[in-house]
PDB file of C-alpha atoms in Angstrom:
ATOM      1  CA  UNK A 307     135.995 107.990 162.747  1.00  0.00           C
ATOM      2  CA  UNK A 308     131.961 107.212 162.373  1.00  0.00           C
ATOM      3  CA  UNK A 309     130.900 106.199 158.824  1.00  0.00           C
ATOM      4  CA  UNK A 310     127.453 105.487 159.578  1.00  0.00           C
ATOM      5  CA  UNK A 311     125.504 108.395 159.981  1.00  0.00           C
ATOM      6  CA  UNK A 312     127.418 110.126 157.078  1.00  0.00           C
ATOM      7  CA  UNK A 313     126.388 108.909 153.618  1.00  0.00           C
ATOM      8  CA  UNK A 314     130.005 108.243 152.559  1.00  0.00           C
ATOM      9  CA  UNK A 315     130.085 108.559 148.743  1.00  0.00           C
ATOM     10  CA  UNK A 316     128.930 112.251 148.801  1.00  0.00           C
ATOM     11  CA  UNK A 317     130.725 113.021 151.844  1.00  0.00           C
ATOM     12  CA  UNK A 318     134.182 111.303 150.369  1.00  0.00           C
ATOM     13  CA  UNK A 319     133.820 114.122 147.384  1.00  0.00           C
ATOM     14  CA  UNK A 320     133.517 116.983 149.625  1.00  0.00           C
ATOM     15  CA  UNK A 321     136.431 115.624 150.995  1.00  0.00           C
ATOM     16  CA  UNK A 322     137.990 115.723 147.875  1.00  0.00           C
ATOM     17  CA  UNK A 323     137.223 118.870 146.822  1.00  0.00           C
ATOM     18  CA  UNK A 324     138.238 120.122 150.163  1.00  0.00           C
ATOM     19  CA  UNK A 325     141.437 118.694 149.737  1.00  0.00           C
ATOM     20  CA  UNK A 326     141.775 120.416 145.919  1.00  0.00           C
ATOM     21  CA  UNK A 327     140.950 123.887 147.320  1.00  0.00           C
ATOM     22  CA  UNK A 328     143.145 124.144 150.522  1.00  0.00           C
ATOM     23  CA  UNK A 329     146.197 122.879 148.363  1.00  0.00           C
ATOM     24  CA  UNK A 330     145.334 125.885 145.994  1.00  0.00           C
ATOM     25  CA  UNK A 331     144.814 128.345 148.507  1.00  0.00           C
ATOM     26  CA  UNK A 332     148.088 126.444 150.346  1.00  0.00           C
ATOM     27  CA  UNK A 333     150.177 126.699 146.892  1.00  0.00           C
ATOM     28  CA  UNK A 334     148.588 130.883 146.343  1.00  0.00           C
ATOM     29  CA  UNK A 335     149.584 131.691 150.351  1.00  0.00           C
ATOM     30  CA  UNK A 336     152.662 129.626 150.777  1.00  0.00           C
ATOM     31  CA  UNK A 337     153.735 128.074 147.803  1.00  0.00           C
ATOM     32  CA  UNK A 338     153.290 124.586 148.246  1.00  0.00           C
ATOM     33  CA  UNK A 339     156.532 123.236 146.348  1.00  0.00           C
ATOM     34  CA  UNK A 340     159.111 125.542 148.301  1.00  0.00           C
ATOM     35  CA  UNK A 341     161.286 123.037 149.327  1.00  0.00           C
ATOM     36  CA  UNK A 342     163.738 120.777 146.793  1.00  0.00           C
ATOM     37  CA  UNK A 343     161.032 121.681 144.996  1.00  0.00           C
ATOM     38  CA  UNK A 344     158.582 118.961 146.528  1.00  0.00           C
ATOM     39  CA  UNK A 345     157.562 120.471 150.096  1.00  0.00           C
ATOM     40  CA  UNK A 346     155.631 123.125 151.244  1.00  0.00           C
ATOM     41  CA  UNK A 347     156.190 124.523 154.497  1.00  0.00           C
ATOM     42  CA  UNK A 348     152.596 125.501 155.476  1.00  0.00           C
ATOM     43  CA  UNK A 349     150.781 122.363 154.022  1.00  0.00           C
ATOM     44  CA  UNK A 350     147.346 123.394 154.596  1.00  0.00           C
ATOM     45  CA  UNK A 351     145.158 120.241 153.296  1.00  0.00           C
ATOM     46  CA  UNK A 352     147.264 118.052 155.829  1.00  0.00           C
ATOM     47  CA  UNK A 353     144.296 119.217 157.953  1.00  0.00           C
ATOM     48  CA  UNK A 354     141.812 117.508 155.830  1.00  0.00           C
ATOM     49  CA  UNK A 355     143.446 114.247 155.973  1.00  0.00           C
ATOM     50  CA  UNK A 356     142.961 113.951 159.851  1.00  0.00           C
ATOM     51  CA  UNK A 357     139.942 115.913 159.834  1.00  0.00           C
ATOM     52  CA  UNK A 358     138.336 112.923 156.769  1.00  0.00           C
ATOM     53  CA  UNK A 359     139.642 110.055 158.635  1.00  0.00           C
ATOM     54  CA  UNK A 360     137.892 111.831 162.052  1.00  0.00           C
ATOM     55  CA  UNK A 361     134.197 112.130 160.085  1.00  0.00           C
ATOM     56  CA  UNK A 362     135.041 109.223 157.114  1.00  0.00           C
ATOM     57  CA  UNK A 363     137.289 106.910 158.474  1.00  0.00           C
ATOM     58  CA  UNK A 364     140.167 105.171 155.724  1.00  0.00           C
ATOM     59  CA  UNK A 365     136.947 106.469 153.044  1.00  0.00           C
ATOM     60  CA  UNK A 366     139.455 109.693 153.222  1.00  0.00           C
ATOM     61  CA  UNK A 367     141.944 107.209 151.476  1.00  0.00           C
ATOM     62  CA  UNK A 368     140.000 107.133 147.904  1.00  0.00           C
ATOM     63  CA  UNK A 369     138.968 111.151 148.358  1.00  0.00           C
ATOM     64  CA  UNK A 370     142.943 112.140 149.147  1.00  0.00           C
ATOM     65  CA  UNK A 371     143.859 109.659 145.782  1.00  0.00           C
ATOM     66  CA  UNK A 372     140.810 111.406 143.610  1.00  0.00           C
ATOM     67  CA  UNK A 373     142.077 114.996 144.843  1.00  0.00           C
ATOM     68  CA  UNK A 374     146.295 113.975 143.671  1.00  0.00           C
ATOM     69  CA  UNK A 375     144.947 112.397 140.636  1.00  0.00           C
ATOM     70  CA  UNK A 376     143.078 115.802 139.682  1.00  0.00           C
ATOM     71  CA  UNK A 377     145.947 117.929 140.671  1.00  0.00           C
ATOM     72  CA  UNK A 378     148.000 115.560 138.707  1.00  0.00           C
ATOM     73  CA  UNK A 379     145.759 115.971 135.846  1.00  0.00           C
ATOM     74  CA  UNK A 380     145.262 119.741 135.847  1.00  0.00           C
ATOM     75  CA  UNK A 381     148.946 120.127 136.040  1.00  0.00           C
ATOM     76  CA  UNK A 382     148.698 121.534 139.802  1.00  0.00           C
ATOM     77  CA  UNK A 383     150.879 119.005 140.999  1.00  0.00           C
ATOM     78  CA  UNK A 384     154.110 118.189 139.549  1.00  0.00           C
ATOM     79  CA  UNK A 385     157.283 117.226 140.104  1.00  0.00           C
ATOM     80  CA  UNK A 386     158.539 116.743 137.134  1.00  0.00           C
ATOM     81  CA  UNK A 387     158.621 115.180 133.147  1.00  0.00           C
ATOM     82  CA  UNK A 388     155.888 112.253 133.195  1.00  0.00           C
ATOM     83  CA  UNK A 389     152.663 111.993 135.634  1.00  0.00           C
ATOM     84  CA  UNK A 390     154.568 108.315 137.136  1.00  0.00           C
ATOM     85  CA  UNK A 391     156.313 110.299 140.352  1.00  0.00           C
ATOM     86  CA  UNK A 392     153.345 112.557 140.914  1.00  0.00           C
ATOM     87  CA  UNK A 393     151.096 109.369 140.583  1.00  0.00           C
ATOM     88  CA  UNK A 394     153.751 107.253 142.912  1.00  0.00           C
ATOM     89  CA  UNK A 395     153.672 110.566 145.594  1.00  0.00           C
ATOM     90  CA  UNK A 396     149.605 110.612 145.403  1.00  0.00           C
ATOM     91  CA  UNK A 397     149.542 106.386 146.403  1.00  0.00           C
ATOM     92  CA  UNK A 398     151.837 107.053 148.914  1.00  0.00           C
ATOM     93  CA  UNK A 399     150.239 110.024 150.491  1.00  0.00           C
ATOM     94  CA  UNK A 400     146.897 108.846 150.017  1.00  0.00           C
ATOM     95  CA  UNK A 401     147.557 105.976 152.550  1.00  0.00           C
ATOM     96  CA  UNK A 402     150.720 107.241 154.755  1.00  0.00           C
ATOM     97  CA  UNK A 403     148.975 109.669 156.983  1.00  0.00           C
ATOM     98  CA  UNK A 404     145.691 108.366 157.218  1.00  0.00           C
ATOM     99  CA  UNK A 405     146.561 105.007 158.115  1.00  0.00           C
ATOM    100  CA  UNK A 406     149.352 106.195 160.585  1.00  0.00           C
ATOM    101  CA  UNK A 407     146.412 108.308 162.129  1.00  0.00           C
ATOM    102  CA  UNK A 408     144.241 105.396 162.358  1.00  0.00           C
ATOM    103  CA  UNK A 409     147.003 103.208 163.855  1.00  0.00           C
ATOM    104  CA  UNK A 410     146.941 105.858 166.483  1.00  0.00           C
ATOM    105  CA  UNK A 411     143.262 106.204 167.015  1.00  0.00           C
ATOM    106  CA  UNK A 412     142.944 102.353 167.631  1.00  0.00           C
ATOM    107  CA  UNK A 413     146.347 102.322 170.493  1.00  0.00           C
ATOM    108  CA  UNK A 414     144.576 105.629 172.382  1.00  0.00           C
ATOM    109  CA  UNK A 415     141.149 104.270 172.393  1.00  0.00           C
ATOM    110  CA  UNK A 416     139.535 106.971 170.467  1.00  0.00           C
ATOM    111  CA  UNK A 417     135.752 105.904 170.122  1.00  0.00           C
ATOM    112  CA  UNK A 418     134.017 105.671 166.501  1.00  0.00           C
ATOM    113  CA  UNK A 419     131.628 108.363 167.868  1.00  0.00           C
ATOM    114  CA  UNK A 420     134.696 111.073 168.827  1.00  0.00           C
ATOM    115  CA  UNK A 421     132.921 111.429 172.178  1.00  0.00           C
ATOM    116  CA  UNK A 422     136.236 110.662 173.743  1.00  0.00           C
ATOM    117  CA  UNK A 423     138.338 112.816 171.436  1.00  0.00           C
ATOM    118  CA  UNK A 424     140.354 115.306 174.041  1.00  0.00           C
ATOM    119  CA  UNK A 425     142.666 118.084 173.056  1.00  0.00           C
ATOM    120  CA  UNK A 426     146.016 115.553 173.773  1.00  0.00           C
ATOM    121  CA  UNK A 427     144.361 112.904 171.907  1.00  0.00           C
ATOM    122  CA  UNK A 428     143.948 115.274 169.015  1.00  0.00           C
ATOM    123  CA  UNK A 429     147.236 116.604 169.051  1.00  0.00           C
ATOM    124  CA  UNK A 430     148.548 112.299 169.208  1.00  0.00           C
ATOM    125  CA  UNK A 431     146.746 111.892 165.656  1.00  0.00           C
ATOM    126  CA  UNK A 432     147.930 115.101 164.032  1.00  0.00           C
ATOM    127  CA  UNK A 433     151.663 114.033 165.184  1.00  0.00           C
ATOM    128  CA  UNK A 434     150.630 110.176 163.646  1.00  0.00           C
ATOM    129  CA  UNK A 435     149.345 111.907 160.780  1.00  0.00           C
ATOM    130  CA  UNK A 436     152.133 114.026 159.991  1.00  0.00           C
ATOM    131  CA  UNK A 437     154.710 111.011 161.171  1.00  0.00           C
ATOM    132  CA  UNK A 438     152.537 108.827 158.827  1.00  0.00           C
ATOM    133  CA  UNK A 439     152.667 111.022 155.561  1.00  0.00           C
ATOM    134  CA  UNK A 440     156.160 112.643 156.325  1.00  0.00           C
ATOM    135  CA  UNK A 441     157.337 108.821 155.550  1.00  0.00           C
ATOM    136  CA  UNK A 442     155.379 107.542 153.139  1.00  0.00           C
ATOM    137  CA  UNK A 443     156.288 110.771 151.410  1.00  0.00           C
ATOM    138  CA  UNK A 444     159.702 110.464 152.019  1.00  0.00           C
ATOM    139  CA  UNK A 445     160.076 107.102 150.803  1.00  0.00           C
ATOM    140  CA  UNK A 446     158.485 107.421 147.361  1.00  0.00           C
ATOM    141  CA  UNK A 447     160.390 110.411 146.945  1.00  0.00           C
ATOM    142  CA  UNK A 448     163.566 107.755 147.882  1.00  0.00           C
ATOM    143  CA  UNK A 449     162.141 106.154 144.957  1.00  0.00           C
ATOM    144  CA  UNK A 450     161.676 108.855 142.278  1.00  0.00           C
ATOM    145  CA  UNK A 451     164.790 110.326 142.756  1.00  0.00           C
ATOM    146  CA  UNK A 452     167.810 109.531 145.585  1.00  0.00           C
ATOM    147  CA  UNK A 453     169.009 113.203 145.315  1.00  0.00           C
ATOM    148  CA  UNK A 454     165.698 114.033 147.148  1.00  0.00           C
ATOM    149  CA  UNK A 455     165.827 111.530 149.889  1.00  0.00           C
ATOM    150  CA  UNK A 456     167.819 113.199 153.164  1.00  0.00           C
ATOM    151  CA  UNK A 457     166.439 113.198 156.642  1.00  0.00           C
ATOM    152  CA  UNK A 458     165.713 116.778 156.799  1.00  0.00           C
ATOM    153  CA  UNK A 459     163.070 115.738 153.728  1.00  0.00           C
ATOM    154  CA  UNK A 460     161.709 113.755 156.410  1.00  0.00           C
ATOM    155  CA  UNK A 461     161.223 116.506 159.199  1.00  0.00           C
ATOM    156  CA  UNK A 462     160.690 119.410 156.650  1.00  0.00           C
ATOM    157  CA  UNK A 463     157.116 117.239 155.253  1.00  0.00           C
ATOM    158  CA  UNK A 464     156.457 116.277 159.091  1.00  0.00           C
ATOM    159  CA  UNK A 465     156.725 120.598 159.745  1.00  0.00           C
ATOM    160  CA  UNK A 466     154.921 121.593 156.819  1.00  0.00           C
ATOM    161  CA  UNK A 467     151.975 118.625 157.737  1.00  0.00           C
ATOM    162  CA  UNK A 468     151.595 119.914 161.773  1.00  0.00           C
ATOM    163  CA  UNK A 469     151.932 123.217 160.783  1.00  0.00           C
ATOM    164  CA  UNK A 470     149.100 122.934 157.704  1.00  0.00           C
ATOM    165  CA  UNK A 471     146.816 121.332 159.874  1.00  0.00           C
ATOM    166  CA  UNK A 472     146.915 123.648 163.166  1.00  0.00           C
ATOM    167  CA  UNK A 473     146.542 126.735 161.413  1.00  0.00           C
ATOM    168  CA  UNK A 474     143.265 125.741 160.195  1.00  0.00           C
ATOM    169  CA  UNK A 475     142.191 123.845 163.692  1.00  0.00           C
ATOM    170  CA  UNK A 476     142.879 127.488 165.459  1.00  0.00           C
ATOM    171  CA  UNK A 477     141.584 129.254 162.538  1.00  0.00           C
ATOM    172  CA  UNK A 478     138.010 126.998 163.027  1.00  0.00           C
ATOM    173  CA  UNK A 479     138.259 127.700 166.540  1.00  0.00           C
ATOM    174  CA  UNK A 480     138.942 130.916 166.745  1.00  0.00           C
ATOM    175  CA  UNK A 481     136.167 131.684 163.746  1.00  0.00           C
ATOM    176  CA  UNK A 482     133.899 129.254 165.939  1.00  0.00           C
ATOM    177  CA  UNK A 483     134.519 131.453 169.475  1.00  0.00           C
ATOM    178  CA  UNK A 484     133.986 134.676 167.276  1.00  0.00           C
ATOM    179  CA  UNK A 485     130.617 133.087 166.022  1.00  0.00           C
ATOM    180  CA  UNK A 486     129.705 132.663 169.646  1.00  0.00           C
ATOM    181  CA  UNK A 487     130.698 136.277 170.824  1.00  0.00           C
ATOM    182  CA  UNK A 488     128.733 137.682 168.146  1.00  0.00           C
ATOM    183  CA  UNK A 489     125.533 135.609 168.420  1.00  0.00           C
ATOM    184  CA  UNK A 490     125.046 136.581 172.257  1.00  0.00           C
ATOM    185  CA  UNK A 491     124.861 140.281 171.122  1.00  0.00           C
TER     186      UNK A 491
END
């Protein structure tokens, strides 16, 4: 959650980008919209919304907006006639998990620095995270359309979000313990 030794602007695009490419790669793999049409199980750029608020702080806020309003754009995201729900689902998203994440950061004492960031302190922002999104989500969905709002809406976005974001934290890992292995031949 530092901001100062990052130039944000640049940063905030990678971000962005980031966030554009692992919800392709998420929609090619898993199909992104696989549940009521507006969930995907295996929600891979859930990681990059913890992972930006860990290196950009809320900046991750404008780069997860920029990303939904390009998906929106290119027709990569949609959930239906008109650009208003995809556009109401973007705001909400933008802000739910991020914020939630942040919430949690401040109650466990993470420091700006992440020198104090430990494996169960990791796992307590990916659960605010997910908790964050799953109802922000949830409730714009509430708003677009009642026939979409149930609980298990709820829980299947919370899944999809934990499950998105620890594949690619083992995936990093593991690629990072490989690295190692191979570099002391």
């Amino acid at each position: 959650m530092q901001t100062q030794s990052v130039s944000v602007w640049p940063t905030t695009a990678l971000f962005a980008l980031a966030y554009i490419v692992l919800y392709c790669l998420s929609d090619l793999f898993f199909e992104n919209q696989n549940v009521k049409g507006a969930v995907g199980i295996f929600f891979l750029p859930a990681f990059i919304r913890l992972l930006g608020l860990l290196v950009i702080g809320l900046w991750i806020v404008p780069a997860l907006f920029t990303a939904g309003l390009f998906l929106t754009a290119a027709g990569l995201y949609d959930l239906g006639a008109g650009h208003e729900a995809e556009l109401l689902v973007t705001f909400a998203t933008a802000f739910g998990g991020p914020v939630a994440a942040f919430a949690a950061a401040r109650l466990s004492g993470l420091q700006y620095d992440l020198r104090n960031l430990t494996p169960l302190k990791l796992f307590i922002l990916s659960l605010a995270c997910s908790l964050g999104n799953a109802i922000a989500y949830g409730i714009a969905l509430r708003l677009i359309d009642r026939d979409l709002f149930a609980i298990e809406v709820y829980f299947e976005i919370f899944i999809g979000d934990m499950i998105g974001t620890w594949l690619l934290i083992y995936l990093i890992k593991f690629a990072g313990e490989a690295y190692a292995r191979l570099s002391q031949r």
